[in-house]
Amino acid sequence: HERCQDVSAIMLVGGYSECALLFNAVMQAFPDKDVFVPHEGSLSVLTGAVIYGHIPKIVSSRVCNFTYGIAVYVPFEPGMPQDKMFRYDGRLWCNDVFRINYKIDTIVNVGDTKRISVSKTFLTPEVQHLRKEPLEIPVYISDKENPKYVTDHGCIKHCVFYVPPVKGEWPHVAEGHIDFEIAGTEMIGTFVDKDTGDIITSVKIEFLPKAENSASDNRRRRIYDPEICGSDNDIQ
C-alpha cells in the first residue's frame, strides 16, 4: 500500500507475537525490514482495549476497512441495466444502486459525520398501504473503492436501517436525513424528520474489523448483523 512505502520496521504485538515460527516467517518475508517484539508485546492488545475502555477519546481516527454505502433506487435512464428497471408510484426506477458513504482506506476521524438525504413518495393508490410500513434502508459494504451496484462482486449487505413512520403514518411525500457519525468502534446512524426536526430512530453500526463473516476478499473481514443497522445525496 502507498502508505507503507516508507516503512522501515515491523513491530509484532498480540498473542502470537512471541511465536518464534511466526517471527522467523515475517523476517523471511520482509528481509529489508527491522522486525522486533516490544516488552510484553503479547499483552498489548489487551492493554490497549482496557485503556480504550477507560479513555475512548484516545483513539482519534481510523481507516475504513471497506467502502460503506446504502442501496438506493434512482430514476431510470437510458443505458442502465434493464434487469434493474422497475415501476413504483407511477415512475420507472433503477434498483440496487450503491450510494457511497465512506470509501475503503479512507482515514476518518471520531466525530466525522456524513448526511444522507432521504425521500420517498406515496402518491398513487397502489402504494397507500405502504405509508404505515417502516422505511428499510439497507447498508452495504464492498471491498472495492467505487462499486456501482450493490449486486457487484465484493458487495455484501451489512445491515438494514429500519425507520418507523412519523406519527404512525408517512405523509404523501416523506423527507428527512440520516446522519452517519464515526464514533470510535462504531458508526451511529440517526434519522431526523425534515418537517418536525424530530429524531425518529438512532442505531449503532459495528465498524471495527473482526474475523467472522467476510466480503469476497478474505484479507478484509467484518462482523455484520443483517437484522439491525444499524455523500450527501438523495435516497428514493
PDB file of C-alpha atoms in Angstrom, residues 109-217:
ATOM      1  CA  ASN A 109     -11.853  10.987  12.488  1.00  0.00           C
ATOM      2  CA  VAL A 110     -14.021  10.370  15.514  1.00  0.00           C
ATOM      3  CA  GLY A 111     -16.915  12.797  15.249  1.00  0.00           C
ATOM      4  CA  ASP A 112     -16.896  12.944  11.441  1.00  0.00           C
ATOM      5  CA  THR A 113     -20.452  12.942  10.092  1.00  0.00           C
ATOM      6  CA  LYS A 114     -21.893  12.408   6.632  1.00  0.00           C
ATOM      7  CA  ARG A 115     -25.506  13.201   5.880  1.00  0.00           C
ATOM      8  CA  ILE A 116     -27.773  11.200   3.602  1.00  0.00           C
ATOM      9  CA  SER A 117     -30.975  12.880   2.466  1.00  0.00           C
ATOM     10  CA  VAL A 118     -33.961  10.535   2.429  1.00  0.00           C
ATOM     11  CA  SER A 119     -37.181  10.891   0.455  1.00  0.00           C
ATOM     12  CA  LYS A 120     -39.952   8.586  -0.653  1.00  0.00           C
ATOM     13  CA  THR A 121     -43.308   9.290  -2.271  1.00  0.00           C
ATOM     14  CA  PHE A 122     -46.694   7.683  -1.656  1.00  0.00           C
ATOM     15  CA  LEU A 123     -48.816   9.352  -4.321  1.00  0.00           C
ATOM     16  CA  THR A 124     -50.694   6.631  -6.202  1.00  0.00           C
ATOM     17  CA  PRO A 125     -53.488   4.497  -4.706  1.00  0.00           C
ATOM     18  CA  GLU A 126     -51.413   1.342  -5.204  1.00  0.00           C
ATOM     19  CA  VAL A 127     -48.822   2.363  -2.594  1.00  0.00           C
ATOM     20  CA  GLN A 128     -51.016   3.935   0.097  1.00  0.00           C
ATOM     21  CA  HIS A 129     -50.798   0.817   2.274  1.00  0.00           C
ATOM     22  CA  LEU A 130     -47.021   1.319   2.465  1.00  0.00           C
ATOM     23  CA  ARG A 131     -47.422   4.577   4.378  1.00  0.00           C
ATOM     24  CA  LYS A 132     -47.792   2.597   7.600  1.00  0.00           C
ATOM     25  CA  GLU A 133     -44.709   0.480   6.923  1.00  0.00           C
ATOM     26  CA  PRO A 134     -41.178   1.398   8.118  1.00  0.00           C
ATOM     27  CA  LEU A 135     -38.636   2.586   5.587  1.00  0.00           C
ATOM     28  CA  GLU A 136     -35.991  -0.064   5.052  1.00  0.00           C
ATOM     29  CA  ILE A 137     -32.588   1.353   4.124  1.00  0.00           C
ATOM     30  CA  PRO A 138     -30.028  -1.422   3.509  1.00  0.00           C
ATOM     31  CA  VAL A 139     -26.421  -0.604   4.370  1.00  0.00           C
ATOM     32  CA  TYR A 140     -23.792  -2.373   2.248  1.00  0.00           C
ATOM     33  CA  ILE A 141     -20.046  -2.824   2.385  1.00  0.00           C
ATOM     34  CA  SER A 142     -17.694  -3.538  -0.502  1.00  0.00           C
ATOM     35  CA  ASP A 143     -14.022  -4.368  -0.885  1.00  0.00           C
ATOM     36  CA  LYS A 144     -13.941  -2.151  -3.987  1.00  0.00           C
ATOM     37  CA  GLU A 145     -13.387   1.606  -3.935  1.00  0.00           C
ATOM     38  CA  ASN A 146     -16.182   2.572  -6.324  1.00  0.00           C
ATOM     39  CA  PRO A 147     -18.894  -0.092  -6.531  1.00  0.00           C
ATOM     40  CA  LYS A 148     -21.737   0.854  -8.849  1.00  0.00           C
ATOM     41  CA  TYR A 149     -24.419  -1.578  -7.761  1.00  0.00           C
ATOM     42  CA  VAL A 150     -24.888  -3.483  -4.513  1.00  0.00           C
ATOM     43  CA  THR A 151     -25.017  -6.673  -6.589  1.00  0.00           C
ATOM     44  CA  ASP A 152     -21.431  -6.157  -7.816  1.00  0.00           C
ATOM     45  CA  HIS A 153     -18.794  -8.714  -6.862  1.00  0.00           C
ATOM     46  CA  GLY A 154     -17.392  -7.995  -3.410  1.00  0.00           C
ATOM     47  CA  CYS A 155     -20.547  -6.350  -2.005  1.00  0.00           C
ATOM     48  CA  ILE A 156     -22.475  -7.775   0.948  1.00  0.00           C
ATOM     49  CA  LYS A 157     -25.378  -6.477   2.983  1.00  0.00           C
ATOM     50  CA  HIS A 158     -24.033  -5.190   6.288  1.00  0.00           C
ATOM     51  CA  CYS A 159     -27.330  -4.390   7.991  1.00  0.00           C
ATOM     52  CA  VAL A 160     -30.698  -2.721   7.460  1.00  0.00           C
ATOM     53  CA  PHE A 161     -31.744   0.643   8.854  1.00  0.00           C
ATOM     54  CA  TYR A 162     -35.442   0.467   9.818  1.00  0.00           C
ATOM     55  CA  VAL A 163     -37.144   3.864  10.146  1.00  0.00           C
ATOM     56  CA  PRO A 164     -40.689   3.770  11.598  1.00  0.00           C
ATOM     57  CA  PRO A 165     -43.267   6.162  10.110  1.00  0.00           C
ATOM     58  CA  VAL A 166     -43.707   9.525  11.769  1.00  0.00           C
ATOM     59  CA  LYS A 167     -46.862   9.586  13.912  1.00  0.00           C
ATOM     60  CA  GLY A 168     -47.749   6.100  12.691  1.00  0.00           C
ATOM     61  CA  GLU A 169     -48.086   7.056   9.022  1.00  0.00           C
ATOM     62  CA  TRP A 170     -45.832   8.640   6.415  1.00  0.00           C
ATOM     63  CA  PRO A 171     -47.030  11.767   4.589  1.00  0.00           C
ATOM     64  CA  HIS A 172     -47.551  11.509   0.840  1.00  0.00           C
ATOM     65  CA  VAL A 173     -44.022  12.866   0.413  1.00  0.00           C
ATOM     66  CA  ALA A 174     -41.740  11.659   3.199  1.00  0.00           C
ATOM     67  CA  GLU A 175     -38.454  13.515   3.634  1.00  0.00           C
ATOM     68  CA  GLY A 176     -35.664  13.505   6.157  1.00  0.00           C
ATOM     69  CA  HIS A 177     -31.984  12.752   6.527  1.00  0.00           C
ATOM     70  CA  ILE A 178     -29.689  10.230   8.160  1.00  0.00           C
ATOM     71  CA  ASP A 179     -26.509  11.385   9.868  1.00  0.00           C
ATOM     72  CA  PHE A 180     -23.795   8.725   9.972  1.00  0.00           C
ATOM     73  CA  GLU A 181     -21.297   9.666  12.687  1.00  0.00           C
ATOM     74  CA  ILE A 182     -17.937   7.993  13.287  1.00  0.00           C
ATOM     75  CA  ALA A 183     -17.861   7.075  16.984  1.00  0.00           C
ATOM     76  CA  GLY A 184     -14.765   5.064  17.796  1.00  0.00           C
ATOM     77  CA  THR A 185     -15.574   1.388  17.308  1.00  0.00           C
ATOM     78  CA  GLU A 186     -18.864   2.034  15.544  1.00  0.00           C
ATOM     79  CA  MET A 187     -20.884   4.346  13.339  1.00  0.00           C
ATOM     80  CA  ILE A 188     -24.058   5.875  14.719  1.00  0.00           C
ATOM     81  CA  GLY A 189     -26.925   6.369  12.289  1.00  0.00           C
ATOM     82  CA  THR A 190     -29.600   8.881  13.256  1.00  0.00           C
ATOM     83  CA  PHE A 191     -32.748   9.582  11.236  1.00  0.00           C
ATOM     84  CA  VAL A 192     -34.193  13.094  11.527  1.00  0.00           C
ATOM     85  CA  ASP A 193     -37.586  14.057  10.100  1.00  0.00           C
ATOM     86  CA  LYS A 194     -37.364  17.100   7.811  1.00  0.00           C
ATOM     87  CA  ASP A 195     -40.715  18.635   8.755  1.00  0.00           C
ATOM     88  CA  THR A 196     -40.563  18.281  12.533  1.00  0.00           C
ATOM     89  CA  GLY A 197     -36.827  18.015  13.172  1.00  0.00           C
ATOM     90  CA  ASP A 198     -37.543  15.085  15.468  1.00  0.00           C
ATOM     91  CA  ILE A 199     -35.048  12.260  15.837  1.00  0.00           C
ATOM     92  CA  ILE A 200     -37.079   9.204  14.862  1.00  0.00           C
ATOM     93  CA  THR A 201     -34.540   6.489  15.489  1.00  0.00           C
ATOM     94  CA  SER A 202     -30.854   6.028  16.187  1.00  0.00           C
ATOM     95  CA  VAL A 203     -28.824   2.868  15.648  1.00  0.00           C
ATOM     96  CA  LYS A 204     -25.240   1.714  16.143  1.00  0.00           C
ATOM     97  CA  ILE A 205     -23.369   0.054  13.274  1.00  0.00           C
ATOM     98  CA  GLU A 206     -20.369  -2.169  14.002  1.00  0.00           C
ATOM     99  CA  PHE A 207     -17.291  -0.523  12.489  1.00  0.00           C
ATOM    100  CA  LEU A 208     -14.189  -2.437  13.557  1.00  0.00           C
ATOM    101  CA  PRO A 209     -12.983  -5.490  11.575  1.00  0.00           C
ATOM    102  CA  LYS A 210     -13.433  -8.913  13.082  1.00  0.00           C
ATOM    103  CA  ALA A 211     -12.669 -12.462  11.999  1.00  0.00           C
ATOM    104  CA  GLU A 212     -16.248 -13.590  11.367  1.00  0.00           C
ATOM    105  CA  ASN A 213     -18.177 -13.032   8.137  1.00  0.00           C
ATOM    106  CA  SER A 214     -16.153 -11.665   5.270  1.00  0.00           C
ATOM    107  CA  ALA A 215     -16.625  -9.966   1.956  1.00  0.00           C
ATOM    108  CA  SER A 216     -15.184 -11.641  -1.144  1.00  0.00           C
ATOM    109  CA  ASP A 217     -11.635 -10.654  -0.216  1.00  0.00           C
TER     110      ASP A 217
END
